[in-house]
Amino acid sequence: MELKEGKHRILMVSDFFYPNFGGVENHIYLLSQCLLKLGHKVVVMTHAYGNRSGVRYMTNGLKVYYVPWKPFLMQNTLPTFYGTLPIIRTILIRERISLVHGHQAFSTLCHEALMHARTMGYKVIFTDHSLYGFSDIGSIHMNKVLQFTLADVSQAICVSHTSKENTVLRSGLPPEKVYVIPNAVDTTMFKPAPERLCMDPIVIVVISRLVYRKGADLLVEVIPEVCHLYPNVRFIIGGDGPKRVRLEEMREKHSLQDRVDMLGAVPHAKVRSVLNSGHIFLNSSLTEAFCIAILEAASCGLLTVSTRVGGVPEVLPDDMIVLAKPDPSDMVHAIKKAIRILPHIDPQEMHLRMKEMYSWHDVAKRTEIVYDHALRCSNQTLLERLPRYLTCGAWAGKLFCLVMIIDFILWRLLQLWQPDSEVEPVPDFKPTELKRG
Amino acid sequence: MERAQRRWRKVAYGGMQPGYDDNHTDDTFLQEMVMNANVVKRDMLKVMLDSVSISQYLCIVALVVLVWTHTLNSTITENFLIVLDITLVGSGFFILLLTAKMLSFNLLLSYATKISFFTTGLYVLSPIYHTLTRSISSDSIWALTTFLVILHLFLHNYSGSTIKAPGALENPTLTSNISLNASIVASLLIASRLPSRLLVFAIILFSLQVFLFAPLVTYCLKKYSFRLHLFVSFLLMAMTLTWVYRLHKLLFVVLLGLLVFVNLVCPYWLIRIQEYKFEINGPWDEAKLCFNITD
């Protein structure tokens, strides 16, 4: 079976995919599903998770390659530069890929795959899901790596306008090459409770990993203050992490055991039921490129109170979210305001509005446009591409060029060892055929 | 139909904005970026005066090395060293009590007991230190000591004190602890080359006193009065330079060059490279908490 005119064969690459769980994983899965529905062929490549290694199929025939490379740190594979070249080349040729789409700046697999794909002359697209500062050593290193990868991508995608500004600054990419396509939310999964909750007590829900970056320390200051001001407010905290101990200490210290519920880690399937037991969603992140959690809460009809950081102010219209500076007194103030306007919020109406504003189908369509743009870019030889790397820095530029030249030589050697024509392509099949068989 | 085009808004909701592509870049792009927000304008004189504390400590270390050299050359006797130890403890205490304003009998008593325990322990252990590095050649010891002293100077915390001073907010960092340990090891190595046990005891006591408490004393002095601090520093520099001159002419030139470098060249250099400072802040930065987290 051949794909129709204008349809692409896309390889999604990231270290982060199911069974791991998070925003990026969710994004790749749902985007792939929508692209499949639009008639494209999508293949996902990630590293092996535990004993899950090899090829798997997910819903609607989404093919996933779990490449047998073990993660070594925070679900990242060991950066080897050239180690993954043979397997990536084989996958690209076998699946007759036309476009490579990498996700997440700190995924080593993604950077390596994009590098090899560029060497082999494929068009590549990169989606950045996170924000970085410019001042600490970790960020400086990451920014250099990103500069290397982005020096030669066809197009880049960011999840919010703030993230676009950040990416442009970090990588030196011209702004018109960077597209903003936000995340979306599966509104069919996050529906408000059919019956409106009683307003007494007012329940404030927090669902996040309890770590420093998610502002768990702010919660420690804010919760006792709010409990003191409003005797009819209860808190439900879902999530686990190193700061959980601090929250539990706070609960004991202010004897709030009966008013602050700590649920521990909440599996994604249960997030909806937790959200539906509350009126207000509280997000205390210190940095956030987009924040899908806010979307999920709004889709369940909760009023959101959030810190004004990163891309959060762009996510919802002003009447659906109360923003505050990331300091305890301002956040308490915002919660006060939220409690005041709470009676005017209709969860069902909010859900309907969210349905209008966000859908993965829309995201897929907009991504499709970016793919078309990328494919229209002219083909370039190695010599034409090298000057772009040279401009990346006095030392780094030469180093990047060297890396690319070696990659090119290795690729040619691989071609001698096993010519492209000897790699057997995989037959395509549609999920409908699968069902019939 | 010509409809008035709606203005582009910096929002992520509502799908693609009609009339604008997803890669639309507005005038508002990077509007919230702030450059060099936290850069402090530095004043040459102020930087020079601040660098005096570095040269002061350099001189203190040079004095210690001088005492080491004279002891190894046997130009200093045991008795002189012990008298030096006692005067140092006495004057150190005196300065601390005067500047930190913590005169109290109980505190003095607890310090006295601690010091006596420490000294006794050191005295009992000195035979072990005496023979500690007998199997190692002297050249290795000199090389290692030089390396450790340089390491100590590099990692030393010049703006505070590793021993927590009364009223100091910050806890000592890892590097300052490494620096302190390097200096202690260096003094043990030197002590193990000495001929008699009493000398070993006296020199270790002397080195420990200086390395542990000199930063504390100078820190308190500086907090008490900056002028006094300057006066003491210049006095120390003059003393050190004279004694080094008597010992060795070349070393004198090296030390003098080092002091000039630290006090004149480095401040000028710092002011000059300020113009290359390029700091970017914006909404993507991680928010800083405005309160202290007490774990």
mmCIF file with all atom_site columns, C-alpha atoms in Angstrom, chain A residues 132-134 161 164-166 168-169 175-176 178-182 212-213 217-218 221 246 286-287 310 314-317 326-328 357-358 362 366, chain B residues 8-17 21-25 28-33 280-281 283-295:
data_model
loop_
_atom_site.group_PDB
_atom_site.id
_atom_site.type_symbol
_atom_site.label_atom_id
_atom_site.label_alt_id
_atom_site.label_comp_id
_atom_site.label_asym_id
_atom_site.label_entity_id
_atom_site.label_seq_id
_atom_site.pdbx_PDB_ins_code
_atom_site.Cartn_x
_atom_site.Cartn_y
_atom_site.Cartn_z
_atom_site.occupancy
_atom_site.B_iso_or_equiv
_atom_site.pdbx_formal_charge
_atom_site.auth_seq_id
_atom_site.auth_comp_id
_atom_site.auth_asym_id
_atom_site.auth_atom_id
_atom_site.pdbx_PDB_model_num
ATOM 1  C CA . TYR A 1 132 ? 16.224 26.905 30.319 1.00 0.00 ? 132 TYR A CA 1
ATOM 2  C CA . GLY A 1 133 ? 18.004 29.794 31.978 1.00 0.00 ? 133 GLY A CA 1
ATOM 3  C CA . PHE A 1 134 ? 21.366 31.099 30.881 1.00 0.00 ? 134 PHE A CA 1
ATOM 4  C CA . HIS A 1 161 ? 5.508  31.846 22.904 1.00 0.00 ? 161 HIS A CA 1
ATOM 5  C CA . LYS A 1 164 ? 9.865  30.195 21.469 1.00 0.00 ? 164 LYS A CA 1
ATOM 6  C CA . GLU A 1 165 ? 11.658 33.284 22.763 1.00 0.00 ? 165 GLU A CA 1
ATOM 7  C CA . ASN A 1 166 ? 13.775 31.065 24.969 1.00 0.00 ? 166 ASN A CA 1
ATOM 8  C CA . VAL A 1 168 ? 15.520 31.436 19.741 1.00 0.00 ? 168 VAL A CA 1
ATOM 9  C CA . LEU A 1 169 ? 17.837 32.992 22.317 1.00 0.00 ? 169 LEU A CA 1
ATOM 10 C CA . PRO A 1 175 ? 12.528 33.323 14.702 1.00 0.00 ? 175 PRO A CA 1
ATOM 11 C CA . GLU A 1 176 ? 10.605 32.599 11.526 1.00 0.00 ? 176 GLU A CA 1
ATOM 12 C CA . VAL A 1 178 ? 10.362 28.435 14.976 1.00 0.00 ? 178 VAL A CA 1
ATOM 13 C CA . TYR A 1 179 ? 6.649  27.603 15.152 1.00 0.00 ? 179 TYR A CA 1
ATOM 14 C CA . VAL A 1 180 ? 4.473  27.799 18.237 1.00 0.00 ? 180 VAL A CA 1
ATOM 15 C CA . ILE A 1 181 ? 2.121  24.869 18.519 1.00 0.00 ? 181 ILE A CA 1
ATOM 16 C CA . PRO A 1 182 ? 0.833  24.447 22.055 1.00 0.00 ? 182 PRO A CA 1
ATOM 17 C CA . TYR A 1 212 ? 11.601 22.124 44.299 1.00 0.00 ? 212 TYR A CA 1
ATOM 18 C CA . ARG A 1 213 ? 10.947 23.127 40.683 1.00 0.00 ? 213 ARG A CA 1
ATOM 19 C CA . ASP A 1 217 ? 8.087  24.919 49.202 1.00 0.00 ? 217 ASP A CA 1
ATOM 20 C CA . LEU A 1 218 ? 5.530  27.554 48.247 1.00 0.00 ? 218 LEU A CA 1
ATOM 21 C CA . GLU A 1 221 ? 3.889  28.396 53.191 1.00 0.00 ? 221 GLU A CA 1
ATOM 22 C CA . ARG A 1 246 ? 8.175  18.865 54.297 1.00 0.00 ? 246 ARG A CA 1
ATOM 23 C CA . LEU A 1 286 ? 8.588  27.869 39.593 1.00 0.00 ? 286 LEU A CA 1
ATOM 24 C CA . THR A 1 287 ? 9.216  27.217 35.904 1.00 0.00 ? 287 THR A CA 1
ATOM 25 C CA . GLY A 1 310 ? 7.125  30.821 31.881 1.00 0.00 ? 310 GLY A CA 1
ATOM 26 C CA . GLU A 1 314 ? -0.590 32.214 27.672 1.00 0.00 ? 314 GLU A CA 1
ATOM 27 C CA . VAL A 1 315 ? -2.373 28.984 28.453 1.00 0.00 ? 315 VAL A CA 1
ATOM 28 C CA . LEU A 1 316 ? -5.854 30.139 29.526 1.00 0.00 ? 316 LEU A CA 1
ATOM 29 C CA . PRO A 1 317 ? -7.956 33.267 29.055 1.00 0.00 ? 317 PRO A CA 1
ATOM 30 C CA . PRO A 1 326 ? 5.550  33.163 43.068 1.00 0.00 ? 326 PRO A CA 1
ATOM 31 C CA . ASP A 1 327 ? 5.564  34.430 46.638 1.00 0.00 ? 327 ASP A CA 1
ATOM 32 C CA . PRO A 1 328 ? 3.321  33.128 49.417 1.00 0.00 ? 328 PRO A CA 1
ATOM 33 C CA . MET A 1 357 ? -9.903 26.045 22.523 1.00 0.00 ? 357 MET A CA 1
ATOM 34 C CA . TYR A 1 358 ? -7.779 22.912 22.614 1.00 0.00 ? 358 TYR A CA 1
ATOM 35 C CA . ASP A 1 362 ? -5.919 20.859 15.723 1.00 0.00 ? 362 ASP A CA 1
ATOM 36 C CA . ARG A 1 366 ? -0.856 22.597 12.519 1.00 0.00 ? 366 ARG A CA 1
ATOM 37 C CA . TRP B 2 8   ? -2.279 39.021 17.009 1.00 0.00 ? 8   TRP B CA 1
ATOM 38 C CA . ARG B 2 9   ? -2.233 38.097 20.666 1.00 0.00 ? 9   ARG B CA 1
ATOM 39 C CA . LYS B 2 10  ? 0.463  36.323 22.615 1.00 0.00 ? 10  LYS B CA 1
ATOM 40 C CA . VAL B 2 11  ? -1.732 33.425 23.694 1.00 0.00 ? 11  VAL B CA 1
ATOM 41 C CA . ALA B 2 12  ? -1.572 29.713 23.180 1.00 0.00 ? 12  ALA B CA 1
ATOM 42 C CA . TYR B 2 13  ? -5.278 28.879 23.391 1.00 0.00 ? 13  TYR B CA 1
ATOM 43 C CA . GLY B 2 14  ? -7.936 28.963 20.702 1.00 0.00 ? 14  GLY B CA 1
ATOM 44 C CA . GLY B 2 15  ? -6.020 27.227 17.913 1.00 0.00 ? 15  GLY B CA 1
ATOM 45 C CA . MET B 2 16  ? -4.238 28.984 15.088 1.00 0.00 ? 16  MET B CA 1
ATOM 46 C CA . GLN B 2 17  ? -4.979 32.693 15.070 1.00 0.00 ? 17  GLN B CA 1
ATOM 47 C CA . ASP B 2 21  ? 0.883  31.607 10.748 1.00 0.00 ? 21  ASP B CA 1
ATOM 48 C CA . ASP B 2 22  ? 2.236  29.678 13.690 1.00 0.00 ? 22  ASP B CA 1
ATOM 49 C CA . ASN B 2 23  ? 5.686  31.110 13.068 1.00 0.00 ? 23  ASN B CA 1
ATOM 50 C CA . HIS B 2 24  ? 4.391  34.690 13.208 1.00 0.00 ? 24  HIS B CA 1
ATOM 51 C CA . THR B 2 25  ? 6.862  36.910 15.013 1.00 0.00 ? 25  THR B CA 1
ATOM 52 C CA . THR B 2 28  ? 6.428  41.996 21.170 1.00 0.00 ? 28  THR B CA 1
ATOM 53 C CA . PHE B 2 29  ? 8.909  39.199 20.512 1.00 0.00 ? 29  PHE B CA 1
ATOM 54 C CA . LEU B 2 30  ? 11.568 39.223 23.244 1.00 0.00 ? 30  LEU B CA 1
ATOM 55 C CA . GLN B 2 31  ? 10.023 42.375 24.691 1.00 0.00 ? 31  GLN B CA 1
ATOM 56 C CA . GLU B 2 32  ? 10.222 41.003 28.193 1.00 0.00 ? 32  GLU B CA 1
ATOM 57 C CA . MET B 2 33  ? 13.882 40.143 27.901 1.00 0.00 ? 33  MET B CA 1
ATOM 58 C CA . ILE B 2 280 ? 19.962 37.566 29.938 1.00 0.00 ? 280 ILE B CA 1
ATOM 59 C CA . ASN B 2 281 ? 16.854 37.354 32.076 1.00 0.00 ? 281 ASN B CA 1
ATOM 60 C CA . PRO B 2 283 ? 10.009 35.122 31.821 1.00 0.00 ? 283 PRO B CA 1
ATOM 61 C CA . TRP B 2 284 ? 11.623 31.750 31.139 1.00 0.00 ? 284 TRP B CA 1
ATOM 62 C CA . ASP B 2 285 ? 13.856 31.981 34.199 1.00 0.00 ? 285 ASP B CA 1
ATOM 63 C CA . GLU B 2 286 ? 13.113 29.787 37.150 1.00 0.00 ? 286 GLU B CA 1
ATOM 64 C CA . ALA B 2 287 ? 11.405 31.893 39.800 1.00 0.00 ? 287 ALA B CA 1
ATOM 65 C CA . LYS B 2 288 ? 13.411 32.498 42.952 1.00 0.00 ? 288 LYS B CA 1
ATOM 66 C CA . LEU B 2 289 ? 11.726 31.910 46.285 1.00 0.00 ? 289 LEU B CA 1
ATOM 67 C CA . CYS B 2 290 ? 11.620 35.026 48.429 1.00 0.00 ? 290 CYS B CA 1
ATOM 68 C CA . PHE B 2 291 ? 11.931 33.133 51.708 1.00 0.00 ? 291 PHE B CA 1
ATOM 69 C CA . ASN B 2 292 ? 14.470 30.773 53.204 1.00 0.00 ? 292 ASN B CA 1
ATOM 70 C CA . ILE B 2 293 ? 13.753 27.077 53.176 1.00 0.00 ? 293 ILE B CA 1
ATOM 71 C CA . THR B 2 294 ? 14.518 25.586 56.549 1.00 0.00 ? 294 THR B CA 1
ATOM 72 C CA . ASP B 2 295 ? 14.924 21.847 56.282 1.00 0.00 ? 295 ASP B CA 1
#
